[in-house]
Amino acid sequence: MPRPKLVYFFSQPHQPFFALGLFNALAVMLLFIPAFRGMLSIDARLLHAYGMIFLVFTNFFYGFTYTTFTRFSAQPPIEERRYLRVWVLNLLAALSFYVSLWMPPLFYVAALLMALSFAYTLRIFMGIYAKAPEPKKDQYWIIVGFGMGALADLLFLLAQIPCRHCRSGLYFDMGVEVGIYLYLIFLPAVIAFRMVPHFSRCMNYRKSRGFDGVLLLLLLAHVLLSQAWPKGLFAVDLLAALWLGRELWRMELPFPNPDPLLWGLHLALFWLPLGFLAGAAVEFFEAWFGYASLYLPLHLLVLGFLTTIMIAFGTRVTLGHGGAVLGMDRWGAWLLWMTQVVVLGRLALSLAAAQGSISPWFDISATLWIVLFVLWTAKYGKILVRGAR
């Protein structure tokens, strides 16, 4: 019967949010390819930046945190009616955003709906945090991370308001920087440095004192320097790379690991210092020698760290809550390798752009992203929607 299947699909928060994120991951890129090439008369920069931050990754974040935040806080699961309100807001925001590409005033509707989504989520999480018998710092920093996402949404909204004396370009650039570094990188890093050592049985590891606060300050320094003094940006990222590398050294992760799922989580964590280190080198040559990388430092972190850990965590949640055997087969391991191919494809695009040409690497890089999510859906989509049984 169709009704029971629909009931099951909405019965756990990760299912509708992950499904919406998967759809948007494909839709945004399929629209971005012709938009970037000038085949569609739409704002390609806004589509790519806002679409990826809020339509794609935010839905994946909600799917994961609405499932795990209550466990962190030793509280009962969030009621279905509450997370479905947020999902409906996200769905309406996505639909409004797609239409706004041809009818720009509707972007205000999309951004305001997303703001309501953040506000309601923050209200839910703050209520859970207040009731936790022993509130921990991880939950606090998760709430801060979502607050940064709400701030980024506001900056994008301000950037689209027509105003003669407003610095719309600055608002847009700050929206991208805050959205990427203080939201997309900071929030999953907080979660990863709590959960990956636990999954890996690193019993002797404890986060360095003030780890999350120091990470936020380093990322904030990156955001501010990106606008105030880009020539000094490489120094902050180099410091972040060394500091994160030291933290991973303390963790003593068993890498490489025979378990593909753990291997994927470990690989994602290694991308954090590696991404900042490579980014520091690129930023140095960009600022001092005019090298054009087509936003390579940002993409190394978003694809190397964020997408890898999203594929690994997303697969684990889908299998574990779908009644399937918890673990990755060869197909799942291959998807993790495929994620690294996506990173390499984006690296090749930046190297080609530095030589003055993006063909054919733009199409290859974008297609690899699409193939990754099509393959994940082909393998795990049925479990996500219907469960293993």
mmCIF file of C-alpha atoms in Angstrom:
data_model
loop_
_atom_site.group_PDB
_atom_site.id
_atom_site.type_symbol
_atom_site.label_atom_id
_atom_site.label_comp_id
_atom_site.label_asym_id
_atom_site.label_seq_id
_atom_site.Cartn_x
_atom_site.Cartn_y
_atom_site.Cartn_z
ATOM 1 C CA MET A 1 0.000 0.000 0.000
ATOM 2 C CA PRO A 2 1.381 3.464 -0.871
ATOM 3 C CA ARG A 3 0.291 5.056 2.377
ATOM 4 C CA PRO A 4 2.447 2.870 4.694
ATOM 5 C CA LYS A 5 5.491 3.522 2.484
ATOM 6 C CA LEU A 6 4.885 7.261 2.731
ATOM 7 C CA VAL A 7 4.436 6.999 6.486
ATOM 8 C CA TYR A 8 7.749 5.143 6.770
ATOM 9 C CA PHE A 9 9.522 7.711 4.593
ATOM 10 C CA PHE A 10 8.631 10.496 7.020
ATOM 11 C CA SER A 11 9.052 8.400 10.183
ATOM 12 C CA GLN A 12 12.724 9.337 10.773
ATOM 13 C CA PRO A 13 14.228 12.790 10.216
ATOM 14 C CA HIS A 14 17.177 11.697 8.098
ATOM 15 C CA GLN A 15 14.935 10.241 5.371
ATOM 16 C CA PRO A 16 13.080 13.310 4.021
ATOM 17 C CA PHE A 17 16.036 15.644 4.620
ATOM 18 C CA PHE A 18 18.564 13.355 2.909
ATOM 19 C CA ALA A 19 16.172 12.799 -0.008
ATOM 20 C CA LEU A 20 15.700 16.543 -0.477
ATOM 21 C CA GLY A 21 19.450 17.086 -0.238
ATOM 22 C CA LEU A 22 20.093 14.405 -2.874
ATOM 23 C CA PHE A 23 17.565 15.930 -5.254
ATOM 24 C CA ASN A 24 19.052 19.391 -4.815
ATOM 25 C CA ALA A 25 22.623 18.104 -5.230
ATOM 26 C CA LEU A 26 21.661 16.945 -8.711
ATOM 27 C CA ALA A 27 19.309 19.803 -9.616
ATOM 28 C CA VAL A 28 21.710 22.590 -8.624
ATOM 29 C CA MET A 29 24.597 21.125 -10.614
ATOM 30 C CA LEU A 30 22.435 20.298 -13.634
ATOM 31 C CA LEU A 31 21.325 23.943 -13.728
ATOM 32 C CA PHE A 32 24.780 25.309 -12.950
ATOM 33 C CA ILE A 33 26.488 23.681 -15.950
ATOM 34 C CA PRO A 34 24.453 25.519 -18.624
ATOM 35 C CA ALA A 35 24.253 28.666 -16.477
ATOM 36 C CA PHE A 36 28.044 28.868 -16.136
ATOM 37 C CA ARG A 37 28.419 28.440 -19.883
ATOM 38 C CA GLY A 38 25.932 31.241 -20.585
ATOM 39 C CA MET A 39 23.276 28.934 -21.993
ATOM 40 C CA LEU A 40 20.766 30.031 -19.319
ATOM 41 C CA SER A 41 20.120 33.664 -18.429
ATOM 42 C CA ILE A 42 20.339 33.160 -14.672
ATOM 43 C CA ASP A 43 22.787 34.180 -11.940
ATOM 44 C CA ALA A 44 25.248 31.268 -11.961
ATOM 45 C CA ARG A 45 27.198 32.516 -8.911
ATOM 46 C CA LEU A 46 24.085 32.800 -6.754
ATOM 47 C CA LEU A 47 22.810 29.435 -7.963
ATOM 48 C CA HIS A 48 26.058 27.657 -7.142
ATOM 49 C CA ALA A 49 26.840 29.354 -3.828
ATOM 50 C CA TYR A 50 23.385 29.650 -2.254
ATOM 51 C CA GLY A 51 22.138 26.399 -3.764
ATOM 52 C CA MET A 52 25.029 24.306 -2.475
ATOM 53 C CA ILE A 53 25.165 25.878 0.993
ATOM 54 C CA PHE A 54 21.460 25.969 1.808
ATOM 55 C CA LEU A 55 19.625 23.620 -0.550
ATOM 56 C CA VAL A 56 22.157 20.784 -0.543
ATOM 57 C CA PHE A 57 24.371 20.695 2.543
ATOM 58 C CA THR A 58 21.877 22.236 4.985
ATOM 59 C CA ASN A 59 19.403 19.429 4.306
ATOM 60 C CA PHE A 60 22.118 16.839 4.909
ATOM 61 C CA PHE A 61 23.078 18.636 8.145
ATOM 62 C CA TYR A 62 19.471 18.657 9.335
ATOM 63 C CA GLY A 63 19.020 14.984 8.498
ATOM 64 C CA PHE A 64 22.046 14.059 10.579
ATOM 65 C CA THR A 65 21.674 16.439 13.533
ATOM 66 C CA TYR A 66 17.922 15.942 13.954
ATOM 67 C CA THR A 67 18.800 12.263 14.361
ATOM 68 C CA THR A 68 21.814 12.578 16.665
ATOM 69 C CA PHE A 69 21.440 15.817 18.672
ATOM 70 C CA THR A 70 18.970 14.246 21.094
ATOM 71 C CA ARG A 71 21.360 11.326 21.633
ATOM 72 C CA PHE A 72 24.175 13.726 22.438
ATOM 73 C CA SER A 73 21.869 15.320 25.016
ATOM 74 C CA ALA A 74 20.311 12.126 26.456
ATOM 75 C CA GLN A 75 16.827 13.283 25.413
ATOM 76 C CA PRO A 76 13.953 11.517 23.606
ATOM 77 C CA PRO A 77 13.793 11.785 19.790
ATOM 78 C CA ILE A 78 12.375 14.925 18.200
ATOM 79 C CA GLU A 79 8.684 14.562 17.347
ATOM 80 C CA GLU A 80 7.813 13.948 13.702
ATOM 81 C CA ARG A 81 5.536 16.973 13.465
ATOM 82 C CA ARG A 82 8.370 19.284 14.539
ATOM 83 C CA TYR A 83 11.030 18.177 12.084
ATOM 84 C CA LEU A 84 8.476 17.926 9.262
ATOM 85 C CA ARG A 85 7.670 21.617 9.715
ATOM 86 C CA VAL A 86 11.316 22.381 9.082
ATOM 87 C CA TRP A 87 11.391 20.022 6.100
ATOM 88 C CA VAL A 88 8.362 21.742 4.548
ATOM 89 C CA LEU A 89 10.068 25.121 5.025
ATOM 90 C CA ASN A 90 13.184 23.772 3.291
ATOM 91 C CA LEU A 91 11.117 22.298 0.461
ATOM 92 C CA LEU A 92 9.270 25.584 -0.097
ATOM 93 C CA ALA A 93 12.567 27.496 0.113
ATOM 94 C CA ALA A 94 14.065 25.244 -2.572
ATOM 95 C CA LEU A 95 11.066 25.627 -4.880
ATOM 96 C CA SER A 96 11.047 29.406 -4.384
ATOM 97 C CA PHE A 97 14.770 29.584 -5.064
ATOM 98 C CA TYR A 98 14.531 27.663 -8.339
ATOM 99 C CA VAL A 99 11.708 29.897 -9.575
ATOM 100 C CA SER A 100 13.625 32.999 -8.414
ATOM 101 C CA LEU A 101 16.374 32.225 -10.916
ATOM 102 C CA TRP A 102 13.947 33.531 -13.547
ATOM 103 C CA MET A 103 11.841 35.721 -11.226
ATOM 104 C CA PRO A 104 14.472 37.345 -8.919
ATOM 105 C CA PRO A 105 12.063 38.915 -6.374
ATOM 106 C CA LEU A 106 11.123 35.409 -5.236
ATOM 107 C CA PHE A 107 14.633 35.022 -3.829
ATOM 108 C CA TYR A 108 13.506 37.097 -0.846
ATOM 109 C CA VAL A 109 10.815 34.491 -0.188
ATOM 110 C CA ALA A 110 13.355 31.656 -0.418
ATOM 111 C CA ALA A 111 15.828 33.361 1.924
ATOM 112 C CA LEU A 112 13.123 34.238 4.461
ATOM 113 C CA LEU A 113 11.772 30.680 4.425
ATOM 114 C CA MET A 114 15.298 29.407 5.036
ATOM 115 C CA ALA A 115 15.669 31.932 7.863
ATOM 116 C CA LEU A 116 12.494 30.542 9.454
ATOM 117 C CA SER A 117 13.939 27.045 9.057
ATOM 118 C CA PHE A 118 17.095 28.056 10.916
ATOM 119 C CA ALA A 119 15.102 29.904 13.596
ATOM 120 C CA TYR A 120 12.850 26.922 14.267
ATOM 121 C CA THR A 121 15.790 24.510 14.305
ATOM 122 C CA LEU A 122 17.722 26.695 16.726
ATOM 123 C CA ARG A 123 14.657 26.900 18.964
ATOM 124 C CA ILE A 124 14.316 23.102 19.002
ATOM 125 C CA PHE A 125 18.003 22.475 19.672
ATOM 126 C CA MET A 126 18.287 25.151 22.351
ATOM 127 C CA GLY A 127 15.270 23.636 24.106
ATOM 128 C CA ILE A 128 16.879 20.187 24.026
ATOM 129 C CA TYR A 129 20.199 21.598 25.223
ATOM 130 C CA ALA A 130 18.490 23.329 28.159
ATOM 131 C CA LYS A 131 16.877 20.044 29.261
ATOM 132 C CA ALA A 132 20.023 17.925 28.956
ATOM 133 C CA PRO A 133 21.043 16.514 32.360
ATOM 134 C CA GLU A 134 24.679 17.414 31.697
ATOM 135 C CA PRO A 135 24.921 19.930 28.849
ATOM 136 C CA LYS A 136 28.149 19.381 26.947
ATOM 137 C CA LYS A 137 30.148 21.810 24.878
ATOM 138 C CA ASP A 138 29.646 19.856 21.644
ATOM 139 C CA GLN A 139 25.926 20.632 21.595
ATOM 140 C CA TYR A 140 26.639 24.286 22.316
ATOM 141 C CA TRP A 141 29.015 24.575 19.355
ATOM 142 C CA ILE A 142 26.563 22.764 17.075
ATOM 143 C CA ILE A 143 24.023 25.454 17.941
ATOM 144 C CA VAL A 144 26.654 28.121 17.226
ATOM 145 C CA GLY A 145 27.343 26.476 13.859
ATOM 146 C CA PHE A 146 23.696 26.661 12.853
ATOM 147 C CA GLY A 147 23.670 30.278 14.016
ATOM 148 C CA MET A 148 26.495 30.942 11.549
ATOM 149 C CA GLY A 149 24.361 29.365 8.836
ATOM 150 C CA ALA A 150 21.509 31.725 9.683
ATOM 151 C CA LEU A 151 23.926 34.682 9.518
ATOM 152 C CA ALA A 152 25.135 33.584 6.075
ATOM 153 C CA ASP A 153 21.535 33.373 4.859
ATOM 154 C CA LEU A 154 20.948 36.945 6.057
ATOM 155 C CA LEU A 155 24.065 38.165 4.224
ATOM 156 C CA PHE A 156 22.882 36.588 0.967
ATOM 157 C CA LEU A 157 19.504 38.261 1.469
ATOM 158 C CA LEU A 158 21.122 41.674 2.003
ATOM 159 C CA ALA A 159 23.279 41.169 -1.091
ATOM 160 C CA GLN A 160 20.191 40.852 -3.291
ATOM 161 C CA ILE A 161 18.431 43.994 -2.032
ATOM 162 C CA PRO A 162 18.826 46.788 -4.627
ATOM 163 C CA CYS A 163 20.430 49.807 -2.984
ATOM 164 C CA ARG A 164 22.524 52.594 -4.519
ATOM 165 C CA HIS A 165 24.899 52.986 -1.582
ATOM 166 C CA CYS A 166 24.881 49.382 -0.319
ATOM 167 C CA ARG A 167 27.957 47.212 -0.812
ATOM 168 C CA SER A 168 26.079 44.269 -2.291
ATOM 169 C CA GLY A 169 29.273 42.623 -3.533
ATOM 170 C CA LEU A 170 30.734 42.678 -0.024
ATOM 171 C CA TYR A 171 27.569 41.141 1.448
ATOM 172 C CA PHE A 172 27.660 38.385 -1.171
ATOM 173 C CA ASP A 173 31.346 37.611 -0.637
ATOM 174 C CA MET A 174 30.887 37.601 3.134
ATOM 175 C CA GLY A 175 27.845 35.360 2.754
ATOM 176 C CA VAL A 176 29.971 32.853 0.850
ATOM 177 C CA GLU A 177 32.860 33.021 3.341
ATOM 178 C CA VAL A 178 30.650 32.775 6.441
ATOM 179 C CA GLY A 179 28.508 30.086 4.828
ATOM 180 C CA ILE A 180 31.500 27.942 3.868
ATOM 181 C CA TYR A 181 34.012 28.367 6.677
ATOM 182 C CA LEU A 182 31.913 29.232 9.751
ATOM 183 C CA TYR A 183 29.026 26.939 8.816
ATOM 184 C CA LEU A 184 29.832 24.151 6.334
ATOM 185 C CA ILE A 185 33.330 23.499 7.696
ATOM 186 C CA PHE A 186 32.948 24.397 11.379
ATOM 187 C CA LEU A 187 29.721 22.509 12.146
ATOM 188 C CA PRO A 188 30.727 19.079 10.742
ATOM 189 C CA ALA A 189 34.223 19.485 12.219
ATOM 190 C CA VAL A 190 32.692 19.837 15.697
ATOM 191 C CA ILE A 191 30.658 16.667 15.138
ATOM 192 C CA ALA A 192 33.497 14.736 13.491
ATOM 193 C CA PHE A 193 36.011 15.379 16.260
ATOM 194 C CA ARG A 194 33.480 13.990 18.721
ATOM 195 C CA MET A 195 32.150 10.983 16.804
ATOM 196 C CA VAL A 196 35.051 9.698 14.686
ATOM 197 C CA PRO A 197 37.331 8.972 17.694
ATOM 198 C CA HIS A 198 34.371 7.238 19.363
ATOM 199 C CA PHE A 199 33.663 5.042 16.325
ATOM 200 C CA SER A 200 37.405 4.330 15.984
ATOM 201 C CA ARG A 201 37.757 3.369 19.666
ATOM 202 C CA CYS A 202 40.467 5.952 20.311
ATOM 203 C CA MET A 203 39.962 5.556 24.050
ATOM 204 C CA ASN A 204 42.881 7.748 25.126
ATOM 205 C CA TYR A 205 41.919 10.744 22.996
ATOM 206 C CA ARG A 206 40.295 13.837 24.441
ATOM 207 C CA LYS A 207 39.794 17.051 22.537
ATOM 208 C CA SER A 208 42.354 19.713 23.333
ATOM 209 C CA ARG A 209 41.023 22.265 25.774
ATOM 210 C CA GLY A 210 39.082 24.942 23.935
ATOM 211 C CA PHE A 211 39.392 23.072 20.617
ATOM 212 C CA ASP A 212 36.056 24.173 19.157
ATOM 213 C CA GLY A 213 36.498 27.792 20.228
ATOM 214 C CA VAL A 214 40.007 27.989 18.776
ATOM 215 C CA LEU A 215 38.792 26.448 15.519
ATOM 216 C CA LEU A 216 35.992 29.005 15.298
ATOM 217 C CA LEU A 217 38.452 31.860 15.901
ATOM 218 C CA LEU A 218 40.803 30.586 13.181
ATOM 219 C CA LEU A 219 37.935 30.303 10.718
ATOM 220 C CA LEU A 220 36.655 33.743 11.725
ATOM 221 C CA ALA A 221 40.128 35.175 11.116
ATOM 222 C CA HIS A 222 40.073 33.571 7.663
ATOM 223 C CA VAL A 223 36.699 35.154 6.872
ATOM 224 C CA LEU A 224 37.770 38.635 8.013
ATOM 225 C CA LEU A 225 41.172 38.545 6.305
ATOM 226 C CA SER A 226 39.603 37.380 3.048
ATOM 227 C CA GLN A 227 38.008 40.824 2.812
ATOM 228 C CA ALA A 228 40.376 43.049 4.811
ATOM 229 C CA TRP A 229 43.854 41.800 3.783
ATOM 230 C CA PRO A 230 43.895 38.814 1.395
ATOM 231 C CA LYS A 231 47.708 38.812 1.311
ATOM 232 C CA GLY A 232 47.761 37.599 4.912
ATOM 233 C CA LEU A 233 45.180 34.880 4.374
ATOM 234 C CA PHE A 234 47.733 32.137 3.740
ATOM 235 C CA ALA A 235 49.279 32.619 7.199
ATOM 236 C CA VAL A 236 45.985 31.924 8.986
ATOM 237 C CA ASP A 237 45.304 28.830 6.895
ATOM 238 C CA LEU A 238 48.851 27.565 7.459
ATOM 239 C CA LEU A 239 48.346 27.977 11.207
ATOM 240 C CA ALA A 240 45.004 26.144 10.980
ATOM 241 C CA ALA A 241 46.649 23.300 9.040
ATOM 242 C CA LEU A 242 49.417 22.864 11.618
ATOM 243 C CA TRP A 243 47.026 23.080 14.555
ATOM 244 C CA LEU A 244 44.547 20.577 13.073
ATOM 245 C CA GLY A 245 47.398 18.267 12.073
ATOM 246 C CA ARG A 246 48.643 18.264 15.653
ATOM 247 C CA GLU A 247 45.156 17.383 16.905
ATOM 248 C CA LEU A 248 44.907 14.461 14.488
ATOM 249 C CA TRP A 249 48.345 13.259 15.574
ATOM 250 C CA ARG A 250 47.097 13.176 19.168
ATOM 251 C CA MET A 251 44.059 11.159 18.079
ATOM 252 C CA GLU A 252 46.222 8.244 16.836
ATOM 253 C CA LEU A 253 43.665 7.054 14.297
ATOM 254 C CA PRO A 254 44.224 3.484 13.028
ATOM 255 C CA PHE A 255 44.807 4.539 9.403
ATOM 256 C CA PRO A 256 44.526 2.923 6.932
ATOM 257 C CA ASN A 257 41.620 0.946 8.359
ATOM 258 C CA PRO A 258 40.235 -2.296 6.904
ATOM 259 C CA ASP A 259 36.682 -1.096 7.636
ATOM 260 C CA PRO A 260 35.698 1.068 4.613
ATOM 261 C CA LEU A 261 33.306 3.151 6.700
ATOM 262 C CA LEU A 262 35.959 4.058 9.269
ATOM 263 C CA TRP A 263 38.494 4.532 6.501
ATOM 264 C CA GLY A 264 36.188 7.097 4.890
ATOM 265 C CA LEU A 265 35.722 8.985 8.156
ATOM 266 C CA HIS A 266 39.474 9.013 8.791
ATOM 267 C CA LEU A 267 40.210 10.164 5.253
ATOM 268 C CA ALA A 268 37.750 13.035 5.647
ATOM 269 C CA LEU A 269 39.486 14.200 8.825
ATOM 270 C CA PHE A 270 42.885 14.095 7.123
ATOM 271 C CA TRP A 271 41.484 16.366 4.423
ATOM 272 C CA LEU A 272 41.025 19.144 7.008
ATOM 273 C CA PRO A 273 44.723 19.942 7.626
ATOM 274 C CA LEU A 274 45.637 18.884 4.087
ATOM 275 C CA GLY A 275 43.009 21.198 2.607
ATOM 276 C CA PHE A 276 44.148 24.147 4.714
ATOM 277 C CA LEU A 277 47.812 23.436 3.926
ATOM 278 C CA ALA A 278 47.223 23.239 0.173
ATOM 279 C CA GLY A 279 44.911 26.237 0.434
ATOM 280 C CA ALA A 280 47.607 28.269 2.191
ATOM 281 C CA ALA A 281 50.050 27.561 -0.641
ATOM 282 C CA VAL A 282 47.484 28.495 -3.296
ATOM 283 C CA GLU A 283 46.443 31.663 -1.446
ATOM 284 C CA PHE A 284 50.080 32.750 -1.182
ATOM 285 C CA PHE A 285 50.582 32.531 -4.941
ATOM 286 C CA GLU A 286 47.180 34.105 -5.602
ATOM 287 C CA ALA A 287 47.808 37.136 -3.406
ATOM 288 C CA TRP A 288 51.468 37.761 -4.189
ATOM 289 C CA PHE A 289 51.897 36.521 -7.763
ATOM 290 C CA GLY A 290 48.428 36.853 -9.324
ATOM 291 C CA TYR A 291 47.797 33.119 -9.681
ATOM 292 C CA ALA A 292 44.113 32.328 -10.433
ATOM 293 C CA SER A 293 42.869 29.105 -8.836
ATOM 294 C CA LEU A 294 39.101 29.434 -9.359
ATOM 295 C CA TYR A 295 38.385 29.130 -5.599
ATOM 296 C CA LEU A 296 40.508 25.993 -5.173
ATOM 297 C CA PRO A 297 41.177 26.331 -1.377
ATOM 298 C CA LEU A 298 37.458 26.484 -0.663
ATOM 299 C CA HIS A 299 36.659 23.516 -2.901
ATOM 300 C CA LEU A 300 39.401 21.322 -1.421
ATOM 301 C CA LEU A 301 37.733 21.631 1.983
ATOM 302 C CA VAL A 302 34.141 21.354 0.754
ATOM 303 C CA LEU A 303 34.833 18.347 -1.469
ATOM 304 C CA GLY A 304 37.733 16.696 0.364
ATOM 305 C CA PHE A 305 36.554 17.058 3.960
ATOM 306 C CA LEU A 306 32.843 17.871 3.853
ATOM 307 C CA THR A 307 31.652 15.688 0.977
ATOM 308 C CA THR A 308 33.761 12.709 2.063
ATOM 309 C CA ILE A 309 32.475 12.800 5.628
ATOM 310 C CA MET A 310 28.945 13.462 4.387
ATOM 311 C CA ILE A 311 29.047 10.340 2.199
ATOM 312 C CA ALA A 312 30.483 8.261 5.066
ATOM 313 C CA PHE A 313 28.193 9.568 7.830
ATOM 314 C CA GLY A 314 25.169 9.647 5.518
ATOM 315 C CA THR A 315 25.708 6.027 4.525
ATOM 316 C CA ARG A 316 26.126 4.966 8.149
ATOM 317 C CA VAL A 317 22.919 6.704 9.255
ATOM 318 C CA THR A 318 20.955 5.378 6.268
ATOM 319 C CA LEU A 319 22.055 1.785 6.890
ATOM 320 C CA GLY A 320 21.840 1.905 10.683
ATOM 321 C CA HIS A 321 18.363 3.461 10.807
ATOM 322 C CA GLY A 322 17.079 1.556 7.781
ATOM 323 C CA GLY A 323 17.438 -1.871 9.365
ATOM 324 C CA ALA A 324 20.351 -2.908 7.132
ATOM 325 C CA VAL A 325 23.654 -4.467 8.160
ATOM 326 C CA LEU A 326 25.833 -1.633 9.479
ATOM 327 C CA GLY A 327 28.891 -1.570 7.281
ATOM 328 C CA MET A 328 30.057 -0.841 3.760
ATOM 329 C CA ASP A 329 30.454 -3.378 0.996
ATOM 330 C CA ARG A 330 32.755 -2.927 -1.993
ATOM 331 C CA TRP A 331 30.248 -0.619 -3.648
ATOM 332 C CA GLY A 332 30.240 1.694 -0.648
ATOM 333 C CA ALA A 333 34.029 1.678 -0.492
ATOM 334 C CA TRP A 334 34.147 2.467 -4.184
ATOM 335 C CA LEU A 335 31.866 5.466 -3.600
ATOM 336 C CA LEU A 336 34.395 6.818 -1.107
ATOM 337 C CA TRP A 337 37.110 6.435 -3.733
ATOM 338 C CA MET A 338 34.782 8.123 -6.217
ATOM 339 C CA THR A 339 34.529 11.091 -3.851
ATOM 340 C CA GLN A 340 38.306 11.472 -4.028
ATOM 341 C CA VAL A 341 38.078 11.377 -7.831
ATOM 342 C CA VAL A 342 35.617 14.287 -7.592
ATOM 343 C CA VAL A 343 38.225 16.215 -5.570
ATOM 344 C CA LEU A 344 40.919 15.455 -8.152
ATOM 345 C CA GLY A 345 38.596 16.527 -10.952
ATOM 346 C CA ARG A 346 38.055 19.886 -9.264
ATOM 347 C CA LEU A 347 41.818 20.230 -8.726
ATOM 348 C CA ALA A 348 42.386 19.594 -12.436
ATOM 349 C CA LEU A 349 39.831 22.307 -13.259
ATOM 350 C CA SER A 350 41.745 24.861 -11.179
ATOM 351 C CA LEU A 351 45.053 23.877 -12.769
ATOM 352 C CA ALA A 352 43.479 24.268 -16.211
ATOM 353 C CA ALA A 353 42.017 27.654 -15.243
ATOM 354 C CA ALA A 354 45.502 28.824 -14.218
ATOM 355 C CA GLN A 355 46.598 28.084 -17.793
ATOM 356 C CA GLY A 356 43.745 30.168 -19.193
ATOM 357 C CA SER A 357 41.303 27.422 -20.193
ATOM 358 C CA ILE A 358 38.670 25.414 -18.333
ATOM 359 C CA SER A 359 37.769 22.987 -21.129
ATOM 360 C CA PRO A 360 37.142 20.112 -20.827
ATOM 361 C CA TRP A 361 37.718 20.028 -17.066
ATOM 362 C CA PHE A 362 34.699 22.101 -16.089
ATOM 363 C CA ASP A 363 32.332 19.589 -17.667
ATOM 364 C CA ILE A 364 34.323 16.640 -16.307
ATOM 365 C CA SER A 365 34.386 18.044 -12.772
ATOM 366 C CA ALA A 366 30.665 18.843 -12.729
ATOM 367 C CA THR A 367 29.770 15.479 -14.260
ATOM 368 C CA LEU A 368 31.798 13.617 -11.629
ATOM 369 C CA TRP A 369 29.722 15.327 -8.906
ATOM 370 C CA ILE A 370 26.498 14.254 -10.623
ATOM 371 C CA VAL A 371 27.726 10.681 -11.116
ATOM 372 C CA LEU A 372 28.703 10.416 -7.428
ATOM 373 C CA PHE A 373 25.201 11.243 -6.189
ATOM 374 C CA VAL A 374 23.462 9.198 -8.875
ATOM 375 C CA LEU A 375 25.512 6.152 -7.844
ATOM 376 C CA TRP A 376 24.873 6.726 -4.127
ATOM 377 C CA THR A 377 21.138 6.990 -4.805
ATOM 378 C CA ALA A 378 21.195 3.860 -6.963
ATOM 379 C CA LYS A 379 22.843 1.894 -4.153
ATOM 380 C CA TYR A 380 21.212 3.288 -1.011
ATOM 381 C CA GLY A 381 18.148 5.226 -2.203
ATOM 382 C CA LYS A 382 15.771 2.299 -1.731
ATOM 383 C CA ILE A 383 16.961 1.772 1.849
ATOM 384 C CA LEU A 384 16.597 5.498 2.514
ATOM 385 C CA VAL A 385 13.007 5.594 1.250
ATOM 386 C CA ARG A 386 11.663 2.141 2.180
ATOM 387 C CA GLY A 387 14.122 0.579 4.611
ATOM 388 C CA ALA A 388 16.084 -2.636 4.197
ATOM 389 C CA ARG A 389 12.984 -4.774 4.787
#
